[in-house]
XYZ file of C-alpha atoms in Angstrom:
553
model
C 10.326 4.944 -22.486
C 7.972 5.124 -25.465
C 8.196 2.330 -27.992
C 9.269 3.240 -31.508
C 6.167 1.485 -32.745
C 3.964 3.752 -30.663
C 5.913 6.832 -31.662
C 5.500 5.949 -35.359
C 1.817 5.183 -35.190
C 0.523 8.763 -35.546
C 2.593 9.338 -38.704
C 1.258 6.150 -40.250
C -2.249 7.223 -39.310
C -1.816 10.544 -41.127
C -0.316 8.839 -44.206
C -3.260 6.452 -44.389
C -5.719 9.355 -44.253
C -3.767 11.219 -46.964
C -3.762 8.139 -49.201
C -7.515 7.779 -48.858
C -8.053 11.445 -49.731
C -5.822 11.109 -52.803
C -7.651 7.955 -53.889
C -10.967 9.765 -53.535
C -9.803 12.774 -55.530
C -8.293 10.639 -58.310
C -11.461 8.568 -58.519
C -13.596 11.686 -58.688
C -11.354 13.208 -61.375
C -11.554 10.064 -63.465
C -15.320 10.114 -63.180
C -15.500 13.768 -64.220
C -13.268 13.129 -67.232
C -15.407 10.146 -68.143
C -18.503 12.355 -67.873
C -17.131 15.257 -69.962
C -15.506 13.351 -72.824
C -18.759 11.906 -74.246
C -20.254 15.399 -74.268
C -17.299 16.743 -76.210
C -17.660 13.878 -78.668
C -21.344 14.578 -79.129
C -20.723 18.265 -79.621
C -18.328 17.571 -82.569
C -20.226 14.630 -84.037
C -22.072 16.734 -86.707
C -18.966 17.294 -88.825
C -19.051 14.107 -90.848
C -16.637 13.471 -93.703
C -18.309 14.034 -97.037
C -20.576 16.794 -95.807
C -23.841 17.025 -97.799
C -22.925 14.280 -100.142
C -23.925 11.651 -97.440
C -26.909 13.074 -95.511
C -28.516 9.771 -94.626
C -25.356 8.375 -93.123
C -24.817 11.546 -91.072
C -28.328 11.413 -89.639
C -28.021 7.772 -88.756
C -24.604 8.395 -87.112
C -25.983 11.297 -85.134
C -28.819 9.177 -83.745
C -26.360 6.393 -82.844
C -24.054 8.895 -81.049
C -26.982 10.287 -79.064
C -27.938 6.791 -77.897
C -24.391 5.851 -76.972
C -23.839 9.161 -75.116
C -26.875 8.446 -72.925
C -25.424 5.075 -72.050
C -22.012 6.641 -71.417
C -23.530 9.134 -68.952
C -24.733 6.347 -66.617
C -21.345 4.711 -66.015
C -19.415 7.853 -64.927
C -22.182 8.886 -62.558
C -22.244 5.387 -61.042
C -18.441 5.418 -60.673
C -18.434 8.802 -58.902
C -21.204 7.634 -56.577
C -19.330 4.412 -55.760
C -16.142 6.328 -54.975
C -18.073 8.661 -52.665
C -19.739 5.764 -50.855
C -16.442 3.947 -50.300
C -14.718 7.120 -49.049
C -17.593 7.932 -46.692
C -17.668 4.396 -45.322
C -13.933 4.477 -44.623
C -14.201 7.824 -42.861
C -17.118 6.723 -40.645
C -15.447 3.427 -39.812
C -12.235 5.193 -38.778
C -14.123 7.618 -36.524
C -15.921 4.725 -34.820
C -12.669 2.852 -34.204
C -11.065 6.008 -32.793
C -13.894 6.398 -30.294
C -13.816 2.766 -29.172
C -10.104 2.483 -28.369
C -7.124 4.516 -27.248
C -4.685 5.496 -30.017
C -1.556 7.566 -29.406
C -2.111 9.626 -32.567
C -5.770 10.439 -32.043
C -6.159 13.971 -30.771
C -9.947 13.632 -30.481
C -9.981 10.145 -28.897
C -12.659 9.710 -26.237
C -11.328 7.384 -23.488
C -13.560 6.124 -20.708
C -11.405 6.531 -17.595
C -12.503 5.147 -14.238
C -13.639 7.731 -11.679
C -11.090 9.065 -9.209
C -13.062 7.453 -6.384
C -12.638 4.023 -7.964
C -8.898 4.548 -8.433
C -8.645 5.711 -4.840
C -10.338 2.577 -3.516
C -8.068 0.427 -5.671
C -4.999 2.148 -4.229
C -6.255 1.682 -0.669
C -6.932 -2.024 -1.246
C -3.519 -2.486 -2.861
C -1.753 -0.972 0.136
C -3.599 -3.225 2.591
C -2.921 -6.336 0.515
C 0.770 -5.546 -0.016
C 1.238 -4.770 3.677
C -0.232 -8.166 4.519
C 2.055 -9.929 2.028
C 5.114 -8.330 3.559
C 4.053 -9.026 7.155
C 3.171 -12.690 6.543
C 6.369 -13.279 4.560
C 8.427 -11.814 7.401
C 6.724 -14.025 9.977
C 7.349 -17.248 8.072
C 10.897 -16.210 7.229
C 11.522 -15.839 10.958
C 10.675 -19.512 11.523
C 12.948 -20.595 8.671
C 15.799 -18.527 10.109
C 15.219 -20.191 13.474
C 15.507 -23.590 11.854
C 18.828 -22.927 10.097
C 20.357 -20.702 12.759
C 23.274 -18.302 12.390
C 25.642 -20.913 10.998
C 23.516 -21.464 7.883
C 22.250 -17.924 7.380
C 23.299 -17.827 3.715
C 20.364 -20.086 2.872
C 17.956 -17.481 4.245
C 19.656 -14.321 2.956
C 18.239 -14.416 -0.621
C 14.723 -14.381 0.802
C 15.594 -11.754 3.386
C 16.940 -9.617 0.532
C 13.797 -9.909 -1.583
C 11.717 -9.134 1.507
C 13.736 -5.954 2.032
C 13.154 -4.997 -1.602
C 9.418 -5.573 -1.213
C 9.420 -3.502 1.981
C 11.170 -0.678 0.113
C 8.532 -0.698 -2.642
C 5.778 -0.684 -0.048
C 7.395 2.170 1.877
C 7.448 4.301 -1.279
C 3.805 3.447 -1.956
C 2.798 4.473 1.565
C 4.782 7.700 1.243
C 3.002 8.495 -2.025
C -0.323 7.808 -0.357
C 0.489 10.107 2.556
C 1.456 12.908 0.167
C -1.698 12.262 -1.865
C -3.861 12.651 1.231
C -2.014 15.904 1.926
C -2.995 17.285 -1.484
C 0.231 16.547 -3.368
C 0.073 16.602 -6.325
C -2.737 19.091 -6.906
C -3.514 18.773 -10.630
C -6.190 16.215 -11.515
C -4.229 14.172 -14.057
C -1.189 14.094 -11.771
C -3.322 12.795 -8.907
C -4.555 9.993 -11.160
C -0.963 9.135 -11.998
C -0.094 9.128 -8.300
C -2.853 6.631 -7.569
C -1.679 4.471 -10.471
C 1.865 4.679 -9.089
C 0.698 3.444 -5.698
C -1.013 0.448 -7.284
C 2.077 -0.245 -9.384
C 4.461 -0.138 -6.410
C 2.260 -2.538 -4.459
C 2.033 -4.878 -7.430
C 5.834 -4.844 -7.744
C 6.175 -5.794 -4.060
C 3.861 -8.738 -4.669
C 5.717 -9.736 -7.818
C 9.030 -9.802 -5.953
C 7.625 -12.087 -3.275
C 5.816 -14.316 -5.777
C 9.055 -14.711 -7.711
C 10.803 -16.308 -4.710
C 7.897 -18.323 -3.292
C 8.741 -21.548 -5.135
C 12.407 -21.382 -4.112
C 11.328 -20.610 -0.565
C 9.199 -23.779 -0.505
C 12.174 -25.798 -1.735
C 14.329 -24.488 1.088
C 11.641 -25.251 3.644
C 11.184 -28.774 2.300
C 7.778 -29.241 3.904
C 6.825 -31.837 1.299
C 9.651 -34.081 2.543
C 7.661 -35.211 5.567
C 8.773 -35.754 9.150
C 12.218 -36.910 8.050
C 12.901 -33.587 6.290
C 11.841 -29.983 6.488
C 8.384 -30.744 7.894
C 9.777 -32.493 10.943
C 12.321 -29.733 11.554
C 9.676 -27.047 11.098
C 7.420 -28.763 13.623
C 10.271 -28.935 16.105
C 10.980 -25.183 15.800
C 7.301 -24.256 16.111
C 6.728 -26.533 19.110
C 9.780 -25.089 20.843
C 8.534 -21.539 20.429
C 5.078 -22.612 21.541
C 6.407 -23.971 24.811
C 8.473 -20.830 25.379
C 5.485 -18.522 24.840
C 3.249 -20.631 27.058
C 5.612 -20.025 29.963
C 5.987 -16.318 29.160
C 2.205 -15.821 28.973
C 1.829 -16.718 32.633
C 4.746 -14.448 33.599
C 3.457 -11.368 31.707
C 0.124 -11.763 33.417
C 1.855 -11.114 36.730
C 3.788 -8.176 35.239
C 0.574 -6.618 33.983
C -1.105 -6.944 37.368
C 1.872 -5.260 39.039
C 1.750 -2.357 36.582
C -1.967 -1.988 37.240
C -1.297 -1.596 40.952
C 1.555 0.895 40.520
C 0.273 3.189 37.765
C -2.978 4.839 36.698
C -5.469 2.709 34.703
C -4.648 4.634 31.519
C -1.037 3.422 31.722
C -1.919 -0.230 31.034
C -4.966 0.393 28.837
C -3.029 -0.130 25.563
C -2.320 -3.802 26.482
C -5.626 -4.617 28.142
C -6.633 -8.102 27.007
C -3.233 -8.916 25.504
C -2.621 -11.878 27.791
C -6.023 -13.408 26.991
C -5.553 -12.901 23.266
C -2.082 -14.457 23.446
C -3.542 -17.514 25.138
C -6.276 -17.655 22.498
C -3.704 -17.751 19.703
C -1.761 -20.438 21.575
C -4.902 -22.578 21.858
C -5.335 -22.322 18.107
C -1.629 -23.110 17.608
C -1.643 -26.251 19.726
C -4.681 -27.567 17.840
C -2.986 -26.992 14.490
C 0.289 -28.493 15.642
C -1.536 -31.632 16.715
C -3.329 -31.797 13.354
C -0.023 -31.320 11.544
C 1.532 -34.244 13.426
C -1.437 -36.458 12.674
C -1.448 -35.542 8.968
C 2.292 -36.146 8.720
C 1.931 -39.575 10.325
C -0.661 -40.429 7.669
C 1.650 -39.258 4.893
C -0.523 -36.219 4.069
C 2.415 -33.877 3.898
C 0.664 -31.069 1.991
C -2.089 -30.874 4.580
C 0.435 -31.105 7.390
C 2.386 -28.203 5.861
C -0.747 -26.045 5.750
C -1.519 -26.854 9.375
C 2.056 -26.018 10.366
C 1.900 -22.660 8.606
C -1.336 -21.809 10.423
C 0.254 -22.746 13.759
C 3.331 -20.629 12.990
C 1.161 -17.605 12.198
C -0.732 -17.952 15.479
C 2.513 -18.415 17.443
C 3.979 -15.282 15.846
C 0.936 -13.246 16.874
C 0.966 -14.656 20.392
C 4.558 -13.414 20.628
C 3.408 -9.941 19.505
C 0.883 -9.785 22.330
C 3.354 -10.956 24.963
C 6.162 -8.736 23.680
C 3.758 -5.800 23.783
C 3.060 -6.262 27.487
C 6.744 -6.597 28.334
C 7.685 -3.587 26.187
C 5.021 -1.371 27.763
C 6.145 -2.342 31.257
C 9.696 -1.341 30.325
C 8.551 1.940 28.740
C 6.548 2.838 31.853
C 9.531 2.216 34.090
C 11.779 4.257 31.783
C 9.286 7.115 31.617
C 8.862 7.174 35.395
C 12.602 7.538 35.819
C 12.812 10.274 33.144
C 9.978 12.520 34.402
C 12.091 14.355 37.043
C 15.007 14.955 34.645
C 12.594 15.989 31.878
C 11.095 18.555 34.241
C 14.556 19.939 34.907
C 15.419 19.967 31.210
C 12.170 21.730 30.414
C 12.977 24.404 32.976
C 16.376 24.894 31.371
C 14.812 25.383 27.935
C 12.230 27.824 29.315
C 14.813 29.802 31.224
C 16.995 30.044 28.151
C 14.142 31.257 25.978
C 13.005 33.779 28.602
C 16.386 35.063 29.757
C 18.241 35.368 26.468
C 17.522 38.894 25.289
C 18.663 37.924 21.806
C 16.477 34.827 21.664
C 14.028 36.374 19.254
C 16.852 37.225 16.848
C 18.755 33.949 17.223
C 18.714 31.272 14.526
C 16.421 29.074 16.590
C 13.732 31.729 16.914
C 14.298 33.759 13.751
C 10.823 32.871 12.465
C 9.017 33.457 15.797
C 7.662 36.932 16.613
C 8.680 38.171 20.109
C 5.087 38.199 21.323
C 4.492 34.622 20.249
C 7.730 33.487 21.891
C 6.579 34.988 25.199
C 3.247 33.161 24.829
C 5.074 29.894 24.248
C 7.154 30.409 27.364
C 4.063 31.069 29.478
C 2.321 27.963 28.089
C 5.373 25.769 28.791
C 5.487 27.093 32.361
C 1.840 26.154 32.889
C 2.391 22.626 31.530
C 5.325 21.962 33.841
C 3.352 23.313 36.785
C 0.554 20.836 36.028
C 3.016 17.935 35.919
C 4.496 18.937 39.280
C 1.024 19.113 40.765
C 0.210 15.617 39.475
C 3.393 14.206 40.999
C 2.766 15.933 44.334
C -0.802 14.589 44.612
C 0.428 11.127 45.568
C -2.097 9.445 43.254
C -1.034 6.767 40.774
C -0.143 8.426 37.469
C 0.675 7.502 33.918
C 4.425 8.127 33.417
C 4.226 8.085 29.635
C 1.360 10.556 29.685
C 3.280 12.947 31.952
C 6.427 12.622 29.874
C 4.435 13.299 26.714
C 2.931 16.410 28.310
C 6.383 17.745 29.166
C 7.697 17.163 25.655
C 4.736 18.776 23.924
C 4.676 21.722 26.311
C 8.365 22.514 25.959
C 8.798 21.663 22.256
C 7.889 25.178 20.977
C 10.791 26.749 22.955
C 13.388 24.006 22.557
C 16.790 25.170 21.341
C 18.895 22.113 22.144
C 19.894 23.199 25.642
C 18.749 19.964 27.352
C 19.332 16.536 25.759
C 16.654 14.891 27.896
C 13.753 16.471 25.982
C 14.441 14.755 22.621
C 15.283 11.533 24.502
C 11.898 11.687 26.248
C 10.162 12.396 22.917
C 11.840 9.325 21.405
C 10.573 7.078 24.229
C 7.008 8.315 23.724
C 7.105 8.067 19.930
C 8.608 4.585 19.828
C 6.046 3.319 22.290
C 3.137 4.782 20.342
C 4.341 3.467 16.981
C 5.141 -0.001 18.357
C 1.743 -0.234 20.031
C -0.050 0.702 16.808
C 2.028 -1.810 14.851
C 1.029 -4.536 17.312
C -2.657 -3.823 16.710
C -2.241 -3.954 12.931
C -0.096 -7.097 13.019
C -2.588 -9.050 15.140
C -5.751 -7.813 13.379
C -4.697 -7.794 9.728
C -8.067 -8.856 8.379
C -9.891 -5.868 9.884
C -7.474 -2.909 9.716
C -7.772 -0.696 6.642
C -5.435 1.524 4.693
C -5.928 4.773 6.612
C -4.457 3.404 9.838
C -1.626 1.665 7.978
C -0.737 4.820 6.063
C -0.343 6.848 9.242
C 1.662 4.067 10.814
C 4.007 3.959 7.830
C 4.558 7.729 7.950
C 5.257 7.557 11.693
C 7.866 4.854 11.052
C 9.491 7.007 8.399
C 9.798 9.933 10.795
C 11.347 7.706 13.452
C 14.001 6.399 11.081
C 17.089 8.662 11.195
C 17.775 10.289 7.803
C 20.883 9.014 6.027
C 22.852 11.099 5.390
C 21.888 13.614 8.049
C 20.714 16.863 6.431
C 23.104 19.762 7.177
C 21.805 22.512 9.426
C 18.961 20.451 10.863
C 17.876 22.258 14.038
C 17.029 20.542 17.357
C 13.539 22.024 17.159
C 12.971 20.387 13.759
C 14.146 16.985 14.984
C 11.932 17.255 18.036
C 8.981 18.240 15.844
C 9.468 15.058 13.786
C 9.407 12.925 16.945
C 6.277 14.666 18.220
C 4.603 14.164 14.829
C 5.570 10.467 14.825
C 4.056 10.107 18.288
C 0.840 11.789 17.119
C 0.572 9.670 13.980
C 1.224 6.485 15.936
C -1.590 7.264 18.346
C -3.914 8.188 15.470
C -3.045 4.950 13.658
C -3.939 2.922 16.730
C -7.261 4.722 17.175
C -8.185 4.170 13.527
C -7.151 0.518 13.694
C -9.261 -0.102 16.788
C -12.178 1.607 15.089
C -11.795 -0.721 12.078
C -11.757 -3.742 14.396
C -14.984 -2.672 16.087
C -16.675 -2.211 12.723
C -15.398 -5.536 11.362
C -17.638 -7.693 13.527
C -17.346 -11.407 14.184
C -14.981 -12.967 11.647
C -16.262 -16.560 11.741
C -18.890 -17.610 9.203
C -20.039 -20.746 10.995
C -23.055 -19.304 12.830
C -20.899 -17.101 15.031
C -19.225 -20.048 16.744
C -15.553 -19.897 17.664
C -13.779 -23.255 17.485
C -10.387 -23.526 19.166
C -9.458 -19.871 18.648
C -10.603 -19.825 15.014
C -12.128 -16.336 15.263
C -8.897 -14.799 16.492
C -6.898 -16.548 13.793
C -9.193 -15.230 11.056
C -9.235 -11.716 12.537
C -5.451 -11.792 12.692
C -5.135 -12.904 9.066
C -3.547 -16.225 10.021
C -6.296 -17.978 8.063
C -7.763 -16.548 4.890
C -11.242 -17.956 5.551
C -13.567 -18.247 8.513
C -15.038 -21.619 7.513
C -13.713 -24.540 9.560
C -13.981 -26.911 6.619
C -11.346 -24.795 4.792
C -8.823 -24.918 7.591
C -5.928 -25.395 5.194
C -6.111 -21.870 3.725
C -3.266 -20.410 5.766
C -1.328 -17.326 4.701
C 2.239 -18.038 3.572
C 5.395 -16.390 2.223
C 4.631 -14.806 -1.129
C 2.551 -12.294 -3.037
C -0.953 -12.344 -4.491
C -0.432 -15.518 -6.534
C 1.295 -17.630 -3.904
C 0.300 -16.404 -0.434
C -2.454 -19.023 -0.051
C -1.149 -22.507 -0.701
C -0.946 -25.890 0.941
C 2.614 -27.037 1.257
C 4.223 -26.004 -2.009
C 0.991 -26.082 -4.046
C -0.974 -22.835 -4.593
C -4.671 -23.067 -3.843
C -7.010 -22.929 -6.824
């Protein structure tokens, strides 16, 4: 909404210009009158009363008038020149001011706008930063919820609500970014506005989190010491640490079993997860010990910072361990679904081939008959390849086979077999969750391109509310296949960013007690051991780095 002051400014600008023009004209007219009147006086000065009876007096008067008229000519000319100088100075000064600043009424204003490339980089950086704020805030909120439990959930709900609002702002920003990369909008000025909108949405997400950071610290009560929130927070973190330590050993055995049963590609997405989980737990146990020691010495602010660092590492260790367990479950589910997916694919193919009216039906109204036949042939070949892989007796990748069935049959799907969309959902969820794990545990390295694709994949996985009328099974399946593709692309881009990031520790490449992993994961905001208190915390840009309840300078 435009301010009334801004709306009125152009009219005032025009009135000021008009007033200056009028002043200039009046001043010039006065000067002209002043210049002409003496001449008229001189021209009539010869008619002196008395005529020839007083010749001497007339001659003397004429000479006096000639002298005074010469003097009178100087003043009008000087006045006209002064008016012209003042008017010219005002005009030049106004033009210079119009060029140096933006004015709503200036049609010829020259504004130095930043290049589109600079705006683009700012939007990318804003998305990465806002995504980190939301992720870190969610992690710390999880520990606070664990402390209060279900019986005291109302103390956590205000912060959960503001986190949801921040997530909504971020989701819109990511959606705008995805559309921008797809060429929407097309016009240059509109694309600039879109980039500005992305930055604004991210800033609003940070503002929402910053606005609740102080209240969040009061609820946590970390400054109260071991007898208050700090002691309770340490108890919750230490309990989760012990739980994850036991699970880390168990998932190692699960991963080895999956490696023996399936093809190497099946477990490749979680290769190294157990080792990285243990690395984060090593960092966590060191920080928990430091937090206890600082609390015993009464250094509650330092103890709070150490606790937050330990909580961040514990949360990421859980991501690694959960990822192994989830993949093992997805592989087992996919292995059980492959036979039924083959049968469902055959049903879809038979329906598309045998229905003489298929080409004219609503499902295939936009598909030429020749192309439909080509799709049927391709789907047949895909299913034949899957059967051959199963009959070979070699270890296989169940998710890969299930994905092949879905993609091969998707072009001829008409909703005849429920198992095809169910299989597509298993593949898409696994791909998106795996990509999210990589981003969550390598926040410092992963850029905006991978996060944008991940956000779009999440959006496609979320069921639309309300459900659009007339949405065909083929359209729903296409969304799941696209989500699967975007999830896999996001993971590839994230892993590429990690490889390019290099070693995250500044101290001569040395890794002290899992410090490198903590910095790479964004648990710590610095790689220098002497600044070990700079742990990420609940909040936005102005509060995410603080010790206890005190923001860092």
